[in-house]
Every structure is written in structure tokens, then in C-alpha cells.
Coordinates of C-alpha atoms and ligand atoms in Angstrom, one line a residue:
Chain A
M12 CA 0.0 0.0 0.0
T13 CA 1.1 3.5 -0.8
R14 CA 2.2 5.4 2.4
R15 CA 2.6 9.1 3.0
T16 CA 5.8 9.8 4.8
G17 CA 7.6 13.0 5.6
M18 CA 11.3 13.0 5.1
E19 CA 14.2 14.8 3.6
I20 CA 14.0 14.7 -0.2
A21 CA 17.5 13.3 -0.7
F22 CA 16.6 10.4 1.7
A23 CA 13.4 10.0 -0.2
A24 CA 15.4 9.7 -3.5
A25 CA 17.5 7.0 -1.9
E26 CA 14.3 5.2 -0.7
A27 CA 12.9 5.3 -4.2
V28 CA 16.1 3.9 -5.6
A29 CA 15.9 1.1 -3.0
L30 CA 12.4 0.3 -4.1
C31 CA 13.8 -0.3 -7.6
K32 CA 16.3 -2.8 -6.2
P33 CA 19.5 -1.7 -7.9
D34 CA 22.4 -4.2 -8.3
V35 CA 25.1 -1.7 -8.1
V36 CA 25.4 1.8 -6.6
A37 CA 28.7 3.7 -7.0
A38 CA 29.1 7.3 -5.9
Y39 CA 31.4 9.8 -4.4
P40 CA 30.1 12.4 -1.9
I41 CA 29.7 16.0 -2.9
T42 CA 27.3 18.6 -1.4
P43 CA 24.3 18.8 -1.9
N44 CA 23.6 15.3 -3.3
T45 CA 25.6 13.5 -0.6
H46 CA 22.6 12.3 1.5
I47 CA 21.3 10.3 -1.5
P48 CA 24.3 7.8 -1.7
E49 CA 24.9 8.1 2.1
H50 CA 21.4 6.9 2.8
L51 CA 21.7 4.2 0.1
S52 CA 24.9 3.0 1.7
D53 CA 22.9 2.6 5.0
I54 CA 20.2 0.7 3.1
V55 CA 22.8 -1.6 1.6
A56 CA 24.7 -2.0 4.9
D57 CA 21.4 -2.8 6.7
G58 CA 20.7 -5.5 4.2
R59 CA 17.5 -4.0 3.0
I60 CA 18.5 -4.4 -0.6
D61 CA 21.0 -6.9 -2.1
A62 CA 23.2 -4.4 -3.9
D63 CA 26.9 -3.7 -4.2
F64 CA 27.8 -0.3 -3.0
I65 CA 31.1 0.6 -4.5
C66 CA 33.1 3.2 -2.6
V67 CA 35.2 4.9 -5.2
E68 CA 37.9 7.6 -5.0
S69 CA 36.2 10.1 -7.4
E70 CA 33.2 10.9 -9.5
H71 CA 35.1 9.9 -12.6
S72 CA 35.5 6.4 -11.0
A73 CA 31.9 6.4 -9.8
L74 CA 30.5 6.8 -13.3
S75 CA 33.2 4.5 -14.8
A76 CA 32.2 1.8 -12.3
C77 CA 28.5 2.3 -13.2
C78 CA 29.5 2.1 -16.9
G79 CA 31.2 -1.2 -16.3
A80 CA 28.5 -2.6 -14.0
S81 CA 25.8 -1.6 -16.5
A82 CA 27.7 -3.3 -19.3
A83 CA 27.8 -6.4 -17.2
G84 CA 24.0 -6.2 -17.0
A85 CA 23.5 -4.6 -13.5
R86 CA 20.7 -2.2 -12.7
T87 CA 22.9 0.8 -11.8
F88 CA 22.5 4.1 -9.9
T89 CA 24.8 7.0 -9.1
A90 CA 24.4 10.6 -7.9
T91 CA 26.4 13.7 -7.9
S92 CA 26.5 17.6 -8.0
S93 CA 28.4 20.4 -9.5
Q94 CA 32.1 19.8 -10.1
G95 CA 31.4 16.2 -9.4
L96 CA 29.3 16.0 -12.5
L97 CA 32.1 17.8 -14.4
F98 CA 34.5 15.2 -13.2
M99 CA 32.2 12.6 -14.7
A100 CA 32.1 14.5 -17.9
E101 CA 34.6 12.3 -19.7
V102 CA 32.4 9.3 -19.1
M103 CA 29.0 10.9 -19.7
P104 CA 28.9 10.6 -23.5
I105 CA 30.5 7.2 -23.3
V106 CA 27.7 5.7 -21.2
S107 CA 25.0 7.1 -23.5
A108 CA 26.8 6.0 -26.7
M109 CA 27.2 2.5 -25.3
R110 CA 23.5 2.6 -24.6
L111 CA 23.8 1.8 -20.9
P112 CA 20.7 2.6 -18.8
V113 CA 22.5 4.1 -15.8
V114 CA 20.2 6.3 -13.7
M115 CA 21.7 9.3 -11.9
A116 CA 20.3 11.9 -9.5
I117 CA 21.9 15.3 -9.8
G118 CA 21.5 17.6 -6.8
N119 CA 22.0 20.7 -8.9
R120 CA 24.6 23.1 -7.6
A121 CA 26.6 26.1 -9.1
L122 CA 29.9 25.5 -10.7
S123 CA 33.0 27.1 -9.0
A124 CA 34.6 29.6 -8.9
P125 CA 33.9 31.4 -6.6
I126 CA 33.3 28.2 -4.6
N127 CA 29.6 28.0 -4.0
I128 CA 27.7 24.9 -2.7
W129 CA 24.2 26.3 -3.4
N130 CA 21.8 25.7 -6.2
D131 CA 21.7 26.7 -9.9
H132 CA 21.7 24.7 -13.1
S133 CA 25.1 25.3 -14.5
D134 CA 26.2 21.7 -13.7
I135 CA 23.6 19.9 -15.8
M136 CA 23.6 22.6 -18.5
S137 CA 27.3 21.8 -19.1
Q138 CA 26.3 18.2 -19.8
R139 CA 23.3 19.0 -21.9
D140 CA 24.6 17.5 -25.2
T141 CA 26.0 14.2 -23.8
G142 CA 23.0 12.1 -25.0
W143 CA 21.4 11.5 -21.6
I144 CA 17.7 11.7 -21.0
S145 CA 17.3 14.6 -18.6
V146 CA 14.3 15.4 -16.4
F147 CA 13.7 18.2 -13.8
A148 CA 11.7 17.7 -10.6
S149 CA 9.9 20.6 -9.0
N150 CA 9.2 18.9 -5.7
G151 CA 10.0 15.9 -3.6
Q152 CA 7.1 13.8 -4.9
E153 CA 8.3 14.3 -8.4
V154 CA 11.8 13.1 -7.4
V155 CA 10.3 9.9 -6.0
D156 CA 8.2 9.4 -9.1
M157 CA 10.9 10.2 -11.5
V158 CA 13.4 7.8 -9.9
I159 CA 11.1 4.9 -10.3
Q160 CA 9.9 6.0 -13.8
G161 CA 13.6 6.6 -14.6
F162 CA 14.7 3.0 -14.4
K163 CA 11.7 1.9 -16.5
I164 CA 12.3 4.5 -19.2
A165 CA 16.1 4.0 -19.3
E166 CA 15.9 0.2 -19.4
H167 CA 13.1 0.0 -22.0
R168 CA 14.2 -1.9 -25.0
D169 CA 13.3 0.9 -27.3
V170 CA 15.4 3.4 -25.3
L171 CA 18.4 1.9 -23.5
L172 CA 19.9 5.3 -22.6
P173 CA 21.1 6.7 -19.3
L174 CA 18.8 9.1 -17.5
N175 CA 19.5 11.9 -15.0
I176 CA 17.0 13.3 -12.6
N177 CA 17.7 16.9 -11.6
L178 CA 16.7 18.1 -8.2
D179 CA 17.7 21.5 -7.0
G180 CA 20.4 21.5 -4.4
F181 CA 19.1 22.4 -0.9
Q182 CA 15.8 23.8 -2.3
L183 CA 14.9 20.2 -2.9
T184 CA 17.7 17.9 -1.6
H185 CA 17.6 19.2 2.0
V186 CA 13.9 20.0 2.3
V187 CA 11.6 17.8 4.4
E188 CA 8.3 17.1 2.6
P189 CA 5.5 14.6 2.9
M190 CA 5.7 12.2 0.0
L191 CA 3.7 9.2 -1.2
F192 CA 5.8 6.1 -1.5
P193 CA 4.5 3.1 -3.4
D194 CA 5.1 -0.2 -1.7
Q195 CA 7.5 -2.9 -3.0
E196 CA 4.7 -4.9 -4.8
E197 CA 3.4 -1.8 -6.5
V198 CA 6.8 -0.9 -7.8
E199 CA 7.4 -4.4 -9.0
R200 CA 4.1 -4.3 -10.9
F201 CA 5.2 -1.1 -12.5
L202 CA 8.9 -1.7 -13.1
P203 CA 9.8 -5.0 -14.9
E204 CA 13.0 -6.8 -14.1
Y205 CA 15.9 -5.4 -16.1
K206 CA 16.7 -7.6 -19.1
P207 CA 19.9 -6.2 -20.7
Y208 CA 20.3 -6.2 -24.5
A209 CA 23.8 -7.6 -24.3
T210 CA 26.3 -8.0 -21.5
V211 CA 30.0 -8.4 -21.3
H212 CA 30.4 -12.0 -20.3
P213 CA 33.1 -14.6 -21.2
D214 CA 30.5 -16.9 -22.7
R215 CA 28.8 -14.3 -24.9
V216 CA 31.5 -12.3 -26.5
V217 CA 30.7 -8.7 -27.2
S218 CA 32.9 -5.6 -27.5
M219 CA 31.5 -2.3 -26.3
G220 CA 33.0 1.1 -26.8
T221 CA 35.3 0.2 -29.6
L222 CA 37.0 2.5 -32.2
G223 CA 34.8 4.2 -34.7
M224 CA 36.5 5.4 -37.9
P225 CA 35.4 8.5 -39.7
E226 CA 33.4 6.5 -42.3
I227 CA 31.1 5.2 -39.5
F228 CA 31.1 8.2 -37.0
N229 CA 28.3 10.2 -38.7
E230 CA 26.0 7.1 -38.7
A231 CA 26.9 6.3 -35.1
M232 CA 26.0 9.8 -34.0
K233 CA 22.8 9.9 -36.0
A234 CA 21.8 6.5 -34.4
K235 CA 22.6 7.9 -30.9
D236 CA 20.7 11.1 -31.6
M237 CA 17.7 9.2 -33.0
G238 CA 17.8 6.9 -29.9
L239 CA 17.3 10.0 -27.7
I240 CA 14.7 11.7 -29.9
N241 CA 12.7 8.4 -30.2
S242 CA 12.9 7.9 -26.4
K243 CA 10.2 10.6 -26.0
K244 CA 7.5 8.1 -27.2
V245 CA 8.5 5.7 -24.4
I246 CA 8.8 8.5 -21.8
L247 CA 5.2 9.6 -22.6
E248 CA 4.0 6.0 -22.5
V249 CA 5.7 5.3 -19.1
W250 CA 4.2 8.5 -17.7
R251 CA 0.8 7.5 -18.9
E252 CA 1.2 4.1 -17.2
W253 CA 2.4 5.8 -14.0
E254 CA -0.7 8.0 -14.0
E255 CA -2.9 4.9 -14.5
Q256 CA -1.3 3.1 -11.6
F257 CA -0.5 5.9 -9.2
G258 CA -2.8 8.7 -10.3
R259 CA -0.2 11.3 -10.6
K260 CA 0.2 13.0 -14.0
H261 CA 3.6 13.9 -15.5
E262 CA 4.0 15.9 -18.7
P263 CA 7.0 17.3 -20.6
I264 CA 5.6 20.8 -20.1
E265 CA 3.2 21.3 -17.3
A266 CA 0.8 24.2 -17.7
Y267 CA -0.5 26.1 -14.7
R268 CA -3.4 28.6 -15.1
T269 CA -2.5 29.4 -18.7
E270 CA -6.0 29.9 -20.0
G271 CA -6.2 33.3 -21.8
A272 CA -2.7 34.2 -20.6
N273 CA -1.0 37.1 -22.3
V274 CA 2.3 36.6 -20.4
L275 CA 3.7 33.1 -19.8
L276 CA 6.5 32.3 -17.4
L277 CA 8.6 29.3 -18.2
T278 CA 10.5 27.7 -15.4
V279 CA 12.7 24.7 -14.8
G280 CA 13.0 22.8 -11.5
S281 CA 11.8 23.9 -8.0
M282 CA 11.3 27.6 -8.9
G283 CA 8.1 26.4 -10.6
E284 CA 6.4 25.9 -7.2
T285 CA 7.3 29.5 -6.2
A286 CA 6.1 30.8 -9.6
E287 CA 2.7 29.2 -9.0
V288 CA 2.2 31.4 -5.9
A289 CA 3.1 34.4 -8.0
I290 CA 0.7 33.4 -10.8
D291 CA -2.1 33.0 -8.2
E292 CA -1.4 36.4 -6.9
L293 CA -1.4 37.9 -10.4
R294 CA -4.6 36.2 -11.3
D295 CA -6.2 37.6 -8.2
R296 CA -5.2 41.0 -9.5
K297 CA -6.9 40.1 -12.9
M298 CA -3.6 40.0 -14.7
P299 CA -3.8 37.2 -17.3
A300 CA -0.5 35.5 -16.6
G301 CA 0.3 31.7 -16.7
L302 CA 3.1 29.3 -16.0
L303 CA 4.8 26.6 -18.0
K304 CA 7.0 24.2 -16.0
L305 CA 9.5 22.4 -18.2
K306 CA 10.1 18.9 -16.9
L307 CA 11.6 17.1 -19.8
W308 CA 14.8 18.8 -20.8
R309 CA 16.3 16.1 -23.1
P310 CA 14.9 15.0 -25.5
F311 CA 13.5 18.6 -25.8
P312 CA 9.7 18.6 -26.2
L313 CA 9.5 20.8 -29.3
E314 CA 5.9 20.1 -30.3
E315 CA 4.6 20.4 -26.8
L316 CA 6.4 23.8 -26.4
R317 CA 5.0 25.1 -29.7
K318 CA 1.5 24.1 -28.6
A319 CA 1.9 25.5 -25.1
V320 CA 2.8 29.0 -26.1
K321 CA 0.0 29.5 -28.6
G322 CA -1.9 32.7 -28.0
A323 CA 0.5 34.2 -25.6
K324 CA 2.0 37.7 -26.4
V325 CA 5.1 37.4 -24.2
L326 CA 7.0 34.4 -23.0
A327 CA 9.4 35.0 -20.1
V328 CA 12.0 32.2 -19.9
M329 CA 13.7 31.7 -16.6
D330 CA 17.2 30.4 -16.6
R331 CA 19.3 29.3 -13.7
A332 CA 22.6 29.3 -15.5
V333 CA 24.6 31.7 -17.6
S334 CA 25.8 30.7 -21.0
C335 CA 28.8 33.1 -20.8
G336 CA 29.2 35.1 -23.9
G337 CA 26.2 33.5 -25.5
S338 CA 23.0 34.8 -26.9
A339 CA 20.7 33.7 -24.0
G340 CA 20.6 31.4 -21.0
P341 CA 20.7 27.7 -22.0
V342 CA 16.9 27.1 -21.6
C343 CA 16.0 30.3 -23.4
A344 CA 18.4 29.6 -26.3
E345 CA 16.7 26.3 -26.7
V346 CA 13.2 27.8 -26.5
K347 CA 14.0 30.5 -29.0
S348 CA 15.4 28.0 -31.5
A349 CA 12.4 25.8 -31.1
L350 CA 10.0 28.7 -31.7
Y351 CA 11.9 30.4 -34.5
G352 CA 9.7 31.0 -37.5
E353 CA 6.6 29.7 -35.8
P354 CA 3.6 31.8 -36.8
G355 CA 2.3 33.9 -33.9
C356 CA 5.5 33.3 -31.9
P357 CA 5.4 35.4 -28.7
V358 CA 8.0 37.9 -27.9
I359 CA 10.6 36.0 -25.9
V360 CA 12.4 37.6 -23.0
N361 CA 15.0 35.9 -20.8
Y362 CA 15.8 36.4 -17.1
I363 CA 18.6 34.6 -15.3
I364 CA 17.7 34.2 -11.7
G365 CA 18.7 32.3 -8.6
L366 CA 22.4 31.9 -9.4
G367 CA 24.5 30.1 -6.7
G368 CA 21.5 29.8 -4.3
R369 CA 20.3 33.5 -4.5
D370 CA 16.8 33.4 -3.2
V371 CA 14.0 33.6 -5.7
T372 CA 10.7 34.8 -4.2
A373 CA 7.1 34.9 -5.5
E374 CA 7.5 38.7 -5.5
D375 CA 10.4 38.4 -7.9
F376 CA 8.2 36.5 -10.4
I377 CA 5.5 39.1 -10.0
Q378 CA 7.9 41.8 -10.9
I379 CA 9.3 39.8 -13.8
V380 CA 5.8 39.2 -15.2
E381 CA 5.0 42.9 -14.9
K382 CA 8.2 43.9 -16.6
A383 CA 7.9 41.2 -19.3
A384 CA 4.3 42.3 -20.1
K385 CA 5.7 45.5 -21.6
A386 CA 8.1 43.7 -23.8
D387 CA 5.7 43.3 -26.8
K388 CA 5.5 47.1 -27.0
E389 CA 9.1 47.9 -26.1
K390 CA 11.9 45.5 -26.8
P391 CA 14.3 45.1 -23.8
K392 CA 17.7 46.6 -24.4
E393 CA 19.6 43.4 -23.5
A394 CA 19.0 39.9 -24.9
Y395 CA 18.9 38.6 -21.4
E396 CA 19.0 40.0 -17.9
I397 CA 20.6 38.6 -14.8
Y398 CA 17.6 39.5 -12.6
G399 CA 18.4 41.4 -9.4
V400 CA 22.1 41.8 -10.1
R401 CA 23.4 44.8 -8.2
G402 CA 24.7 47.6 -10.4
S403 CA 22.3 47.2 -13.3
Chain B
M11 CA 22.7 -9.0 -33.1
T12 CA 24.2 -9.7 -36.5
N13 CA 27.7 -9.3 -37.5
K14 CA 28.0 -7.2 -40.5
K15 CA 30.6 -5.3 -42.5
R16 CA 30.5 -1.5 -42.5
P17 CA 26.9 -0.4 -42.0
E18 CA 25.6 1.5 -45.1
T19 CA 23.0 3.5 -43.2
W20 CA 22.6 4.7 -39.6
Q21 CA 19.7 2.4 -39.1
E22 CA 22.1 -0.5 -39.6
V23 CA 24.5 0.6 -36.9
N24 CA 24.5 -2.0 -34.1
L25 CA 23.0 -0.7 -30.9
G26 CA 25.7 1.2 -29.0
C27 CA 28.1 0.3 -31.9
M28 CA 28.5 -3.1 -30.1
V29 CA 30.7 -5.6 -31.9
F30 CA 29.7 -9.2 -31.7
S31 CA 32.5 -10.7 -33.8
P32 CA 35.6 -11.0 -31.5
G33 CA 39.0 -10.2 -33.0
N34 CA 37.7 -8.4 -36.1
A35 CA 40.3 -5.7 -35.6
S36 CA 42.5 -7.9 -37.7
E37 CA 40.3 -7.1 -40.7
Y38 CA 41.6 -3.6 -40.6
H39 CA 45.0 -3.6 -42.3
T40 CA 47.1 -0.9 -40.6
G41 CA 49.9 -1.6 -43.0
S42 CA 48.4 0.9 -45.3
W43 CA 49.6 3.7 -43.0
R44 CA 53.3 2.7 -43.6
D45 CA 55.8 4.9 -45.4
R46 CA 58.9 2.9 -44.4
R47 CA 59.2 -0.9 -44.0
P48 CA 61.6 -2.9 -41.7
V49 CA 64.1 -5.0 -43.6
Y50 CA 65.9 -7.7 -41.7
D51 CA 69.5 -8.7 -42.3
N52 CA 69.4 -12.2 -40.7
S53 CA 73.3 -12.4 -40.9
K54 CA 73.4 -9.8 -38.0
C55 CA 70.4 -11.2 -36.1
I56 CA 71.1 -12.9 -32.8
K57 CA 67.5 -14.1 -32.3
C58 CA 67.1 -12.2 -29.1
G59 CA 63.4 -11.4 -29.8
I60 CA 63.7 -7.7 -28.7
C61 CA 62.0 -6.5 -31.9
Y62 CA 59.2 -9.0 -31.3
I63 CA 58.6 -7.7 -27.8
F64 CA 58.8 -4.0 -28.6
C65 CA 56.6 -3.9 -31.8
P66 CA 53.5 -2.0 -30.7
E67 CA 51.5 -3.6 -33.4
G68 CA 52.3 -7.1 -32.3
C69 CA 52.9 -8.0 -35.9
I70 CA 56.4 -9.6 -35.6
S71 CA 56.6 -13.4 -35.4
Q72 CA 59.3 -16.0 -35.4
D73 CA 59.8 -18.2 -38.4
A74 CA 60.8 -21.9 -38.4
D75 CA 64.5 -21.0 -38.4
G76 CA 64.1 -18.8 -35.3
Y77 CA 64.5 -15.5 -37.2
F78 CA 61.9 -12.8 -37.0
V79 CA 59.6 -11.4 -39.7
A80 CA 57.2 -8.5 -39.7
D81 CA 53.7 -8.9 -41.1
L82 CA 53.4 -6.1 -43.6
D83 CA 49.6 -6.2 -43.6
Y84 CA 49.8 -4.7 -40.1
C85 CA 53.3 -3.1 -39.7
K86 CA 52.8 0.7 -39.5
G87 CA 56.4 1.5 -40.2
C88 CA 57.0 3.1 -36.8
G89 CA 60.7 2.0 -36.8
I90 CA 60.7 1.0 -33.1
C91 CA 62.0 -2.5 -34.0
A92 CA 64.9 -1.0 -35.9
H93 CA 65.6 1.4 -33.1
E94 CA 65.6 -1.3 -30.4
C95 CA 67.6 -4.0 -32.4
W96 CA 71.0 -3.4 -30.9
P97 CA 73.0 -5.6 -33.3
G98 CA 71.6 -3.3 -36.1
A99 CA 69.9 -6.2 -38.0
I100 CA 66.9 -4.1 -39.1
T101 CA 66.9 -1.1 -41.4
M102 CA 63.9 1.0 -42.4
L103 CA 63.5 1.2 -46.1
Q104 CA 61.5 4.0 -47.7
E105 CA 58.4 2.7 -49.4
G106 CA 58.2 3.5 -53.1
Ligands
SF4_18 S1 58.2 -0.9 -37.9 FE1 57.0 -0.8 -36.1 S2 55.1 -1.8 -36.6 FE2 56.6 -2.4 -38.2 S3 57.5 -4.3 -37.4 FE3 58.8 -2.6 -36.7 S4 58.0 -2.1 -34.7 FE4 56.4 -3.4 -35.7
SF4_19 S1 65.9 -7.4 -32.2 FE1 67.3 -7.6 -33.9 S2 68.7 -9.2 -33.2 FE2 67.0 -9.3 -31.9 S3 65.7 -10.8 -32.8 FE3 65.0 -8.8 -33.6 S4 66.2 -8.6 -35.5 FE4 67.1 -10.2 -34.4

């Protein structure tokens, strides 16, 4: 039976992983994701699950160990944050190109320097193009759901790709929230046993991660890209099955009070919950504003976005990372390129907020919407604005 | 899970570029990279096997008389064997 339990979200992520009975967990501690592998190591040590917890000396080794374990046919999990993810970077595109369904939780944290342990999205954005499925949770319940869904999606025969679940460092990892946990039986009904496509084993010879000459590389990359693009079908299917079994809906882009909205906010991650409060307040003031919460980052939901923005005059895209020297924040650049040339495309403005754990309040979103509402009459001077920066 | 030659289209690429035919690297003849070939003067050779050990390509083998020969299908012409052969039995000859 599903039970409602209050706990720290990082612990909840670990409990959700345990429900999926992984064979191998390899991780190296780094704030703010640490409580996830820490709690998993407790669960393994207490004998609650029959998994190997590999204590490694670095994140590079953590993902390398996961890569090898997954190639051997193990259900595999890891977690990291910030510079830890960058230390995994060398292995990131290898895991996806080898089509190994490793699941990873990323407790999103700013990249140094200056050293900062708090939240923004610069870590995952740096790994955007590595070929992983990437989802963003906006609260603890979504973390629990996405972990369990994550194994099913990643391991699906038509997918076989690694998947990362992004949860904002501290804003989510360290927050205590009541969450619904399915029981073991329910999880097993939802998540089939992992049947690997091929495994490295002395009796069944296979080579993985071999040399690819120029005359094969285009085709190999196209196949990898199509694997990720086509995974969307399975993601939507798994989310539908989840809704049927557990009653909670998941969508690539979740719309909140968007009916008749002139101005739409688009957020990623936990700031979506704060933005909802702002939208309620604006609606009370008869301001037609709505919210789009982007949950599926890779593969990017192009059609869903095009549909979701129809009718809006202004779209204000929130980024929690700077693409230094670029044309916009990473999310906005993606949104702009997806909507370029679309008939009736709204004016798109970009605000970069909440860097390195800077607080983002409902009042900030109200001000952003009010500012953005003027953008269809008067184009902002800058392509993007680091909102609230002192000196602007 | 079929073994095939070079895939013509991306759809034919094995999942994850997995290779199911072990040892098929031998189908790739690295000898085509070579611009110089090792030539052995067996009158100077003392059959020490140093060339065999040092060849990075692993393409040197011992013949029935105990002398060493390089397989030119795979020899890249790096010259390491000639450099390491201390009696000077190997010279690198420019390919025509
Ligand atoms: S030239 Fe290099 S590759 Fe060729 S036989 Fe000598 S050591 Fe081996
Ligand atoms: S290194 Fe020179 S002497 Fe020794 S076996 Fe090879 S060719 Fe003969």
C-alpha cells in the first residue's frame, strides 16, 4: 500500500532507488547530493537491498564503475552535483553512446569559482549535449516518481539510454516534505526486471566502446541522436502508465493557469512551485499570466512547447545558469530556436535568476511578469538580464 | 545481433556500436599507413626477440629457423623494432 511519509527529499530519492532494487550503486560524496548515496549505503549495509555499494575515490571512477557494471547487466545508480558532474564529464557521453541505462540523480549546484555549494543549473547545462535523458523535478514527490519511472524509461528496449533526474540542491535535496511512497509490490508491478540487451560475459563475446572510424562516425552519432529523440515516445508511455497506476500526471511541459494568458513564465525545477504562488497572486489582480513548467529537458519537447505558447503575447523564460558570452541562457536559447519561424510566436524575454543559491521569491516573479508584459511594446535593451544583479 | 561489414546506413548501426565478432580488428590492415618498411638482415640477427617484444602492433613473429619477420599487412612502419635492435639487423627502407 502507498504510504505518506515526511522525510528529507535526498533520503526519499534513496528510498525510491531502493524500491527499484539496484544491483550496483557507485558514488562519491559532494554537497548537496551526498545524502542520497549516504542513505543508500545505509540501506545496503542494513541488508534491506541486495546491492553492491562501490566506494570509489572520485566521481570519474563512480561513473566509470557504473558504466562497467551496467555493461555487465546490472541495474545501476549514481548521484552527484556540480564539479562532481564535471569530473564525470569524460564518461558521460560514453555511457550514452554505449546505450547503458544508468540512472543518476543530480543535486543541482553552481559551478565554481567562486566556490559555491548552493543551487543553480550550471552543472547539468554543461552536460546538456551528452546524450542522456534529462528530467527536472519541481518537488519531492516528483523526485520519488521520476526515480522509479527513470529505471523503466532508461531500461526500456526501445530506449536503452542513461537518464538523469535533476533536483535543485538544498531547495529540494535538503527540504523535508511529505511524499507518497508506493510499496514494493506496486513498484514491481510497474517496473519490470531489467533484461539487458547484451552483456559483457566470457560466454557471450561482445565488445563495447570500440574504435569508430570517420566512415562510421556520422552514422553512429545519428543513431545515438535518434535513440534519444525516439525515447520521447516511451517517456510519454511510461508517464501514462504511471498515471494509471498511481494517479499522478507527468507531462513534458506542465501548464499552470495558462487559460487566456498574455504573459507566460517558463521555469525549470523547483522555482516552478514558487512561480505558482506568483501566478495565483497575479490572477487575483486580474492579470492574465500563466506558467509553463518544463520537466523534460532532453529530449527537448519541441511540439509540446509550440502548442503550449500558442496565444501568448510574451514568453518570459527563466534560466538558472549563464551561457557566458552566448545569446541567451541555455533554456531560453533552446526555446528561441524551437519557436523560431513559428507563426504567432510570442516575444521572448530571458531572465537569469537564482544563481548560486540566490533566493527567488514569488515577489520576484510578479515583478518579472509585470516587466515582461511591456516587452511586446518595447523591446528590452539586452538579450537577457541577470535579474536582481546589483549595479544594473 | 548480427555481424556485418560496415553499415551502409545509420539504421544498420548496431545498438551502441557493439561488436559481436571478436578479433575483427584484424580485418583492418594498418599496414596501409606505412611509409617505411623494416628490412631484416638475418646475418646480423642474434635471435634475441627484442623486436618482437617492442613492436607496438604485435605484428612480428618468429619463423621456423628462429628468425623474426614483420607482417606487412599490419606493420605501420614506426621503426621501433629498428631502433631497439641493438646488433643493427633491421633497417627501415623508404616505401616507393
Ligand atoms: S616498424 Fe613498427 S610496426 Fe613495423 S614491425 Fe617494426 S616495430 Fe612493428
Ligand atoms: S631485435 Fe634484432 S637481433 Fe633481436 S631478434 Fe629482432 S632482428 Fe634479431
